[in-house]
Amino acid sequence: SQQGEEDPQALSIQEGENATMNCSYKTSINNLQWYRQNSGRGLVHLILIRSNEREKHSGRLRVTLDTSKKSSSLLITASRAADTASYFCATGPGYSTLTFGKGTMLLVSP
Amino acid sequence: DADVTQTPRNRITKTGKRIMLECSQTKGHDRMYWYRQDPGLGLRLIYYSFDVKDINKGEISDGYSVSRQAQAKFSLSLESAIPNQTALYFCATSDWEHTGELFFGEGSRLTVL
């Protein structure tokens, strides 16, 4: 069963705009991770946030975590066409196994 | 060379055939995973292995088996393929001791006719 659920399922924006996608999960977690997948390719790790952290930054990425609401958001600032991909959140009680959501498809138009 | 290599990258087979998907890694990680991706369903865990002698079933292990031949090699087998096993299969390794992130191969696209 899916632990994380991303929202929206699809997002279409123009270059330069910010993209925000959300992830909700059901049970307690130790960490939450975001991954990116270019069409049909392997997933690539973007960022990890631990349950005792509220916000984390990496380049143009900003991730927040609200454990009281069991939700996380991924913000990509100043989007580029190259950011076009699917984005997945993944959660785990620890680092043993991760459960992935269904993903948000992001389309950034030039 | 890629850190996590999957073979074959594409395979078309017929119902009832035995299929093996292979995965090798140069990351030196103990933990390896097989995931399946279907459109609209995200990734689902099939099997995982914490070391050569430790194999565990994931969420959807029925119809699949695995073999951990060495720390670097983890194979997924479909003993008798069926059409609903048509999917994109991913192998991954885990840097659980440090960053907790997964490193994925490029995937094996399997079509069962």
PDB file of C-alpha atoms in Angstrom:
ATOM      1  CA  SER A   1       0.000   0.000   0.000  1.00  0.00           C
ATOM      2  CA  GLN A   2       1.174   3.511  -0.754  1.00  0.00           C
ATOM      3  CA  GLN A   3       2.435   5.428   2.261  1.00  0.00           C
ATOM      4  CA  GLY A   4       3.025   8.769   0.611  1.00  0.00           C
ATOM      5  CA  GLU A   5       0.644  10.475  -1.752  1.00  0.00           C
ATOM      6  CA  GLU A   6       1.806  13.396  -3.867  1.00  0.00           C
ATOM      7  CA  ASP A   7      -0.381  16.287  -4.865  1.00  0.00           C
ATOM      8  CA  PRO A   8      -1.008  17.453  -7.508  1.00  0.00           C
ATOM      9  CA  GLN A   9      -0.707  14.488  -9.863  1.00  0.00           C
ATOM     10  CA  ALA A  10       0.423  16.837 -12.601  1.00  0.00           C
ATOM     11  CA  LEU A  11       1.674  20.417 -12.678  1.00  0.00           C
ATOM     12  CA  SER A  12       2.370  22.618 -15.670  1.00  0.00           C
ATOM     13  CA  ILE A  13       4.229  25.919 -15.306  1.00  0.00           C
ATOM     14  CA  GLN A  14       6.369  28.366 -17.259  1.00  0.00           C
ATOM     15  CA  GLU A  15      10.111  28.705 -16.919  1.00  0.00           C
ATOM     16  CA  GLY A  16      11.042  31.039 -14.115  1.00  0.00           C
ATOM     17  CA  GLU A  17       7.983  30.225 -12.023  1.00  0.00           C
ATOM     18  CA  ASN A  18       8.114  28.326  -8.767  1.00  0.00           C
ATOM     19  CA  ALA A  19       6.779  24.771  -8.533  1.00  0.00           C
ATOM     20  CA  THR A  20       5.301  23.405  -5.337  1.00  0.00           C
ATOM     21  CA  MET A  21       4.317  19.813  -4.811  1.00  0.00           C
ATOM     22  CA  ASN A  22       3.036  18.182  -1.682  1.00  0.00           C
ATOM     23  CA  CYS A  23       3.269  14.781  -0.048  1.00  0.00           C
ATOM     24  CA  SER A  24       1.012  13.360   2.621  1.00  0.00           C
ATOM     25  CA  TYR A  25       1.715  10.176   4.521  1.00  0.00           C
ATOM     26  CA  LYS A  26      -0.122   7.997   6.965  1.00  0.00           C
ATOM     27  CA  THR A  27       2.131   6.586   9.658  1.00  0.00           C
ATOM     28  CA  SER A  28       5.005   7.870  11.753  1.00  0.00           C
ATOM     29  CA  ILE A  29       8.244   8.288   9.901  1.00  0.00           C
ATOM     30  CA  ASN A  30      11.927   8.619  10.650  1.00  0.00           C
ATOM     31  CA  ASN A  31      12.720  10.443   7.439  1.00  0.00           C
ATOM     32  CA  LEU A  32      11.166  11.627   4.209  1.00  0.00           C
ATOM     33  CA  GLN A  33      13.002  11.774   0.916  1.00  0.00           C
ATOM     34  CA  TRP A  34      12.294  13.324  -2.459  1.00  0.00           C
ATOM     35  CA  TYR A  35      13.369  11.753  -5.728  1.00  0.00           C
ATOM     36  CA  ARG A  36      13.263  12.856  -9.314  1.00  0.00           C
ATOM     37  CA  GLN A  37      12.675  10.669 -12.367  1.00  0.00           C
ATOM     38  CA  ASN A  38      13.232  11.772 -15.916  1.00  0.00           C
ATOM     39  CA  SER A  39      10.954   9.927 -18.314  1.00  0.00           C
ATOM     40  CA  GLY A  40      11.585   6.191 -18.085  1.00  0.00           C
ATOM     41  CA  ARG A  41      14.901   6.621 -16.304  1.00  0.00           C
ATOM     42  CA  GLY A  42      16.100   5.626 -12.856  1.00  0.00           C
ATOM     43  CA  LEU A  43      15.150   7.746  -9.867  1.00  0.00           C
ATOM     44  CA  VAL A  44      17.658  10.213  -8.516  1.00  0.00           C
ATOM     45  CA  HIS A  45      17.767  11.314  -4.896  1.00  0.00           C
ATOM     46  CA  LEU A  46      17.168  15.018  -4.338  1.00  0.00           C
ATOM     47  CA  ILE A  47      16.938  15.653  -0.633  1.00  0.00           C
ATOM     48  CA  LEU A  48      16.255  13.963   2.692  1.00  0.00           C
ATOM     49  CA  ILE A  49      14.603  15.539   5.708  1.00  0.00           C
ATOM     50  CA  ARG A  50      14.528  13.854   9.085  1.00  0.00           C
ATOM     51  CA  SER A  51      11.524  13.797  11.363  1.00  0.00           C
ATOM     52  CA  ASN A  52      13.132  16.271  13.782  1.00  0.00           C
ATOM     53  CA  GLU A  53      13.747  18.808  11.012  1.00  0.00           C
ATOM     54  CA  ARG A  54      11.194  21.306   9.745  1.00  0.00           C
ATOM     55  CA  GLU A  55      12.892  22.762   6.700  1.00  0.00           C
ATOM     56  CA  LYS A  56      15.833  21.986   4.497  1.00  0.00           C
ATOM     57  CA  HIS A  57      17.399  23.670   1.479  1.00  0.00           C
ATOM     58  CA  SER A  58      19.535  22.402  -1.363  1.00  0.00           C
ATOM     59  CA  GLY A  59      20.241  24.784  -4.218  1.00  0.00           C
ATOM     60  CA  ARG A  60      16.864  25.745  -5.736  1.00  0.00           C
ATOM     61  CA  LEU A  61      15.066  23.123  -3.648  1.00  0.00           C
ATOM     62  CA  ARG A  62      13.288  23.789  -0.404  1.00  0.00           C
ATOM     63  CA  VAL A  63      11.631  21.008   1.544  1.00  0.00           C
ATOM     64  CA  THR A  64       9.399  21.387   4.557  1.00  0.00           C
ATOM     65  CA  LEU A  65       8.081  18.753   6.891  1.00  0.00           C
ATOM     66  CA  ASP A  66       5.098  19.029   9.215  1.00  0.00           C
ATOM     67  CA  THR A  67       4.910  15.860  11.268  1.00  0.00           C
ATOM     68  CA  SER A  68       1.741  17.003  13.043  1.00  0.00           C
ATOM     69  CA  LYS A  69      -0.041  17.111   9.691  1.00  0.00           C
ATOM     70  CA  LYS A  70       1.935  14.208   8.252  1.00  0.00           C
ATOM     71  CA  SER A  71       2.837  16.228   5.209  1.00  0.00           C
ATOM     72  CA  SER A  72       5.803  17.588   3.309  1.00  0.00           C
ATOM     73  CA  SER A  73       6.234  20.025   0.481  1.00  0.00           C
ATOM     74  CA  LEU A  74       8.903  20.389  -2.179  1.00  0.00           C
ATOM     75  CA  LEU A  75       9.447  23.829  -3.657  1.00  0.00           C
ATOM     76  CA  ILE A  76      11.533  24.291  -6.787  1.00  0.00           C
ATOM     77  CA  THR A  77      12.312  27.944  -7.311  1.00  0.00           C
ATOM     78  CA  ALA A  78      12.946  29.601 -10.671  1.00  0.00           C
ATOM     79  CA  SER A  79      12.027  26.474 -12.606  1.00  0.00           C
ATOM     80  CA  ARG A  80      13.827  25.532 -15.790  1.00  0.00           C
ATOM     81  CA  ALA A  81      12.747  23.357 -18.701  1.00  0.00           C
ATOM     82  CA  ALA A  82      15.307  20.818 -17.493  1.00  0.00           C
ATOM     83  CA  ASP A  83      13.290  20.417 -14.278  1.00  0.00           C
ATOM     84  CA  THR A  84      10.597  18.636 -16.292  1.00  0.00           C
ATOM     85  CA  ALA A  85      10.319  15.226 -14.619  1.00  0.00           C
ATOM     86  CA  SER A  86       8.277  13.206 -12.166  1.00  0.00           C
ATOM     87  CA  TYR A  87       8.883  13.830  -8.492  1.00  0.00           C
ATOM     88  CA  PHE A  88       8.297  11.231  -5.810  1.00  0.00           C
ATOM     89  CA  CYS A  89       8.280  11.373  -2.064  1.00  0.00           C
ATOM     90  CA  ALA A  90       9.417   8.327  -0.132  1.00  0.00           C
ATOM     91  CA  THR A  91       9.038   7.605   3.536  1.00  0.00           C
ATOM     92  CA  GLY A  92      10.510   5.137   5.915  1.00  0.00           C
ATOM     93  CA  PRO A  93      10.321   4.185   9.553  1.00  0.00           C
ATOM     94  CA  GLY A  94      14.091   4.152   9.281  1.00  0.00           C
ATOM     95  CA  TYR A  95      16.450   3.523   6.420  1.00  0.00           C
ATOM     96  CA  SER A  96      15.568  -0.168   5.991  1.00  0.00           C
ATOM     97  CA  THR A  97      12.862   0.210   3.361  1.00  0.00           C
ATOM     98  CA  LEU A  98      11.275   3.187   1.682  1.00  0.00           C
ATOM     99  CA  THR A  99       7.697   3.420   0.466  1.00  0.00           C
ATOM    100  CA  PHE A 100       7.113   5.639  -2.539  1.00  0.00           C
ATOM    101  CA  GLY A 101       4.123   7.713  -3.534  1.00  0.00           C
ATOM    102  CA  LYS A 102       2.636   7.809  -7.016  1.00  0.00           C
ATOM    103  CA  GLY A 103       4.463  10.950  -8.007  1.00  0.00           C
ATOM    104  CA  THR A 104       3.828  14.423  -9.402  1.00  0.00           C
ATOM    105  CA  MET A 105       4.543  14.988 -13.091  1.00  0.00           C
ATOM    106  CA  LEU A 106       6.040  18.452 -13.553  1.00  0.00           C
ATOM    107  CA  LEU A 107       6.128  20.092 -16.978  1.00  0.00           C
ATOM    108  CA  VAL A 108       8.124  23.296 -17.288  1.00  0.00           C
ATOM    109  CA  SER A 109       7.545  25.084 -20.571  1.00  0.00           C
ATOM    110  CA  PRO A 110      10.152  27.447 -22.056  1.00  0.00           C
TER     111      PRO A 110
ATOM    112  CA  ASP B   1      30.254   3.036 -15.870  1.00  0.00           C
ATOM    113  CA  ALA B   2      27.044   3.316 -13.898  1.00  0.00           C
ATOM    114  CA  ASP B   3      27.161   2.550 -10.184  1.00  0.00           C
ATOM    115  CA  VAL B   4      24.080   0.321 -10.444  1.00  0.00           C
ATOM    116  CA  THR B   5      23.769  -1.651 -13.661  1.00  0.00           C
ATOM    117  CA  GLN B   6      20.722  -3.572 -14.764  1.00  0.00           C
ATOM    118  CA  THR B   7      20.504  -6.136 -17.557  1.00  0.00           C
ATOM    119  CA  PRO B   8      18.664  -6.499 -19.801  1.00  0.00           C
ATOM    120  CA  ARG B   9      17.356  -2.973 -20.305  1.00  0.00           C
ATOM    121  CA  ASN B  10      14.476  -4.199 -22.426  1.00  0.00           C
ATOM    122  CA  ARG B  11      12.947  -7.619 -22.766  1.00  0.00           C
ATOM    123  CA  ILE B  12       9.889  -8.973 -24.523  1.00  0.00           C
ATOM    124  CA  THR B  13       8.821 -12.460 -23.602  1.00  0.00           C
ATOM    125  CA  LYS B  14       5.834 -14.757 -23.714  1.00  0.00           C
ATOM    126  CA  THR B  15       3.510 -15.955 -21.002  1.00  0.00           C
ATOM    127  CA  GLY B  16       4.950 -18.911 -19.105  1.00  0.00           C
ATOM    128  CA  LYS B  17       8.593 -18.169 -19.837  1.00  0.00           C
ATOM    129  CA  ARG B  18      11.204 -17.870 -17.103  1.00  0.00           C
ATOM    130  CA  ILE B  19      12.887 -14.499 -16.956  1.00  0.00           C
ATOM    131  CA  MET B  20      15.849 -13.265 -14.942  1.00  0.00           C
ATOM    132  CA  LEU B  21      16.697  -9.615 -14.417  1.00  0.00           C
ATOM    133  CA  GLU B  22      20.181  -8.970 -13.152  1.00  0.00           C
ATOM    134  CA  CYS B  23      21.602  -6.155 -11.091  1.00  0.00           C
ATOM    135  CA  SER B  24      25.180  -5.395 -10.183  1.00  0.00           C
ATOM    136  CA  GLN B  25      26.586  -2.489  -8.186  1.00  0.00           C
ATOM    137  CA  THR B  26      29.927  -0.892  -7.549  1.00  0.00           C
ATOM    138  CA  LYS B  27      28.770   1.241  -4.625  1.00  0.00           C
ATOM    139  CA  GLY B  28      29.917  -1.275  -2.029  1.00  0.00           C
ATOM    140  CA  HIS B  29      26.515  -1.144  -0.345  1.00  0.00           C
ATOM    141  CA  ASP B  30      25.181  -4.090   1.614  1.00  0.00           C
ATOM    142  CA  ARG B  31      21.527  -3.334   1.020  1.00  0.00           C
ATOM    143  CA  MET B  32      19.883  -3.934  -2.329  1.00  0.00           C
ATOM    144  CA  TYR B  33      16.285  -3.678  -3.513  1.00  0.00           C
ATOM    145  CA  TRP B  34      14.003  -4.577  -6.400  1.00  0.00           C
ATOM    146  CA  TYR B  35      11.104  -2.258  -7.164  1.00  0.00           C
ATOM    147  CA  ARG B  36       8.416  -2.423  -9.802  1.00  0.00           C
ATOM    148  CA  GLN B  37       6.915   0.673 -11.437  1.00  0.00           C
ATOM    149  CA  ASP B  38       3.548   0.719 -13.161  1.00  0.00           C
ATOM    150  CA  PRO B  39       1.938   3.816 -14.678  1.00  0.00           C
ATOM    151  CA  GLY B  40      -0.099   5.651 -12.068  1.00  0.00           C
ATOM    152  CA  LEU B  41       0.995   3.330  -9.254  1.00  0.00           C
ATOM    153  CA  GLY B  42       4.412   4.625  -8.392  1.00  0.00           C
ATOM    154  CA  LEU B  43       7.082   2.220  -7.195  1.00  0.00           C
ATOM    155  CA  ARG B  44       6.309  -0.886  -5.194  1.00  0.00           C
ATOM    156  CA  LEU B  45       8.857  -2.986  -3.353  1.00  0.00           C
ATOM    157  CA  ILE B  46       9.216  -6.601  -4.497  1.00  0.00           C
ATOM    158  CA  TYR B  47      12.186  -7.950  -2.500  1.00  0.00           C
ATOM    159  CA  TYR B  48      15.086  -6.560  -0.563  1.00  0.00           C
ATOM    160  CA  SER B  49      18.328  -7.891   0.832  1.00  0.00           C
ATOM    161  CA  PHE B  50      20.411  -6.502   3.683  1.00  0.00           C
ATOM    162  CA  ASP B  51      23.330  -8.805   2.955  1.00  0.00           C
ATOM    163  CA  VAL B  52      24.105 -12.026   1.119  1.00  0.00           C
ATOM    164  CA  LYS B  53      22.341 -14.174   3.713  1.00  0.00           C
ATOM    165  CA  ASP B  54      19.404 -11.862   4.397  1.00  0.00           C
ATOM    166  CA  ILE B  55      16.527 -11.825   1.879  1.00  0.00           C
ATOM    167  CA  ASN B  56      13.153 -10.283   2.646  1.00  0.00           C
ATOM    168  CA  LYS B  57       9.831 -10.109   0.874  1.00  0.00           C
ATOM    169  CA  GLY B  58       8.408  -6.732   0.017  1.00  0.00           C
ATOM    170  CA  GLU B  59       4.897  -5.573  -0.665  1.00  0.00           C
ATOM    171  CA  ILE B  60       4.370  -7.564  -3.889  1.00  0.00           C
ATOM    172  CA  SER B  61       6.631 -10.632  -3.843  1.00  0.00           C
ATOM    173  CA  ASP B  62       4.138 -13.179  -5.212  1.00  0.00           C
ATOM    174  CA  GLY B  63       5.277 -14.546  -8.582  1.00  0.00           C
ATOM    175  CA  TYR B  64       8.860 -13.381  -8.040  1.00  0.00           C
ATOM    176  CA  SER B  65      12.014 -14.823  -6.514  1.00  0.00           C
ATOM    177  CA  VAL B  66      15.463 -13.378  -5.921  1.00  0.00           C
ATOM    178  CA  SER B  67      19.035 -14.479  -5.499  1.00  0.00           C
ATOM    179  CA  ARG B  68      21.864 -12.543  -3.838  1.00  0.00           C
ATOM    180  CA  GLN B  69      24.889 -14.124  -5.402  1.00  0.00           C
ATOM    181  CA  ALA B  70      27.394 -11.721  -3.867  1.00  0.00           C
ATOM    182  CA  GLN B  71      27.401  -8.346  -2.161  1.00  0.00           C
ATOM    183  CA  ALA B  72      27.445  -6.724  -5.577  1.00  0.00           C
ATOM    184  CA  LYS B  73      24.842  -8.875  -7.343  1.00  0.00           C
ATOM    185  CA  PHE B  74      21.105  -9.222  -6.811  1.00  0.00           C
ATOM    186  CA  SER B  75      18.929 -10.992  -9.375  1.00  0.00           C
ATOM    187  CA  LEU B  76      15.155 -11.012  -9.770  1.00  0.00           C
ATOM    188  CA  SER B  77      13.426 -13.996 -11.396  1.00  0.00           C
ATOM    189  CA  LEU B  78       9.967 -14.520 -12.777  1.00  0.00           C
ATOM    190  CA  GLU B  79       9.554 -18.293 -12.834  1.00  0.00           C
ATOM    191  CA  SER B  80       6.543 -18.234 -15.131  1.00  0.00           C
ATOM    192  CA  ALA B  81       5.887 -14.780 -16.521  1.00  0.00           C
ATOM    193  CA  ILE B  82       2.350 -13.494 -16.899  1.00  0.00           C
ATOM    194  CA  PRO B  83       1.077 -10.382 -18.731  1.00  0.00           C
ATOM    195  CA  ASN B  84       0.340  -8.400 -15.568  1.00  0.00           C
ATOM    196  CA  GLN B  85       4.041  -8.564 -14.735  1.00  0.00           C
ATOM    197  CA  THR B  86       4.630  -6.221 -17.642  1.00  0.00           C
ATOM    198  CA  ALA B  87       6.297  -3.243 -15.953  1.00  0.00           C
ATOM    199  CA  LEU B  88       9.465  -1.239 -15.463  1.00  0.00           C
ATOM    200  CA  TYR B  89      11.711  -2.888 -12.881  1.00  0.00           C
ATOM    201  CA  PHE B  90      14.299  -1.035 -10.852  1.00  0.00           C
ATOM    202  CA  CYS B  91      17.178  -2.249  -8.765  1.00  0.00           C
ATOM    203  CA  ALA B  92      18.504   0.045  -6.058  1.00  0.00           C
ATOM    204  CA  THR B  93      21.158   0.093  -3.375  1.00  0.00           C
ATOM    205  CA  SER B  94      21.045   1.930  -0.088  1.00  0.00           C
ATOM    206  CA  ASP B  95      23.625   4.074   1.642  1.00  0.00           C
ATOM    207  CA  TRP B  96      21.723   3.469   4.854  1.00  0.00           C
ATOM    208  CA  GLU B  97      24.753   3.945   7.087  1.00  0.00           C
ATOM    209  CA  HIS B  98      25.344   7.498   5.977  1.00  0.00           C
ATOM    210  CA  THR B  99      22.790   9.424   3.959  1.00  0.00           C
ATOM    211  CA  GLY B 100      19.920   6.932   3.796  1.00  0.00           C
ATOM    212  CA  GLU B 101      19.430   7.574   0.106  1.00  0.00           C
ATOM    213  CA  LEU B 102      18.753   4.981  -2.555  1.00  0.00           C
ATOM    214  CA  PHE B 103      20.781   4.715  -5.751  1.00  0.00           C
ATOM    215  CA  PHE B 104      18.793   3.375  -8.685  1.00  0.00           C
ATOM    216  CA  GLY B 105      19.719   1.566 -11.840  1.00  0.00           C
ATOM    217  CA  GLU B 106      18.331   2.715 -15.172  1.00  0.00           C
ATOM    218  CA  GLY B 107      15.580   0.124 -15.131  1.00  0.00           C
ATOM    219  CA  SER B 108      14.613  -3.018 -17.021  1.00  0.00           C
ATOM    220  CA  ARG B 109      11.489  -2.728 -19.131  1.00  0.00           C
ATOM    221  CA  LEU B 110       9.754  -6.085 -19.312  1.00  0.00           C
ATOM    222  CA  THR B 111       6.860  -6.887 -21.616  1.00  0.00           C
ATOM    223  CA  VAL B 112       5.034 -10.190 -21.221  1.00  0.00           C
ATOM    224  CA  LEU B 113       2.837 -11.101 -24.168  1.00  0.00           C
TER     225      LEU B 113
END
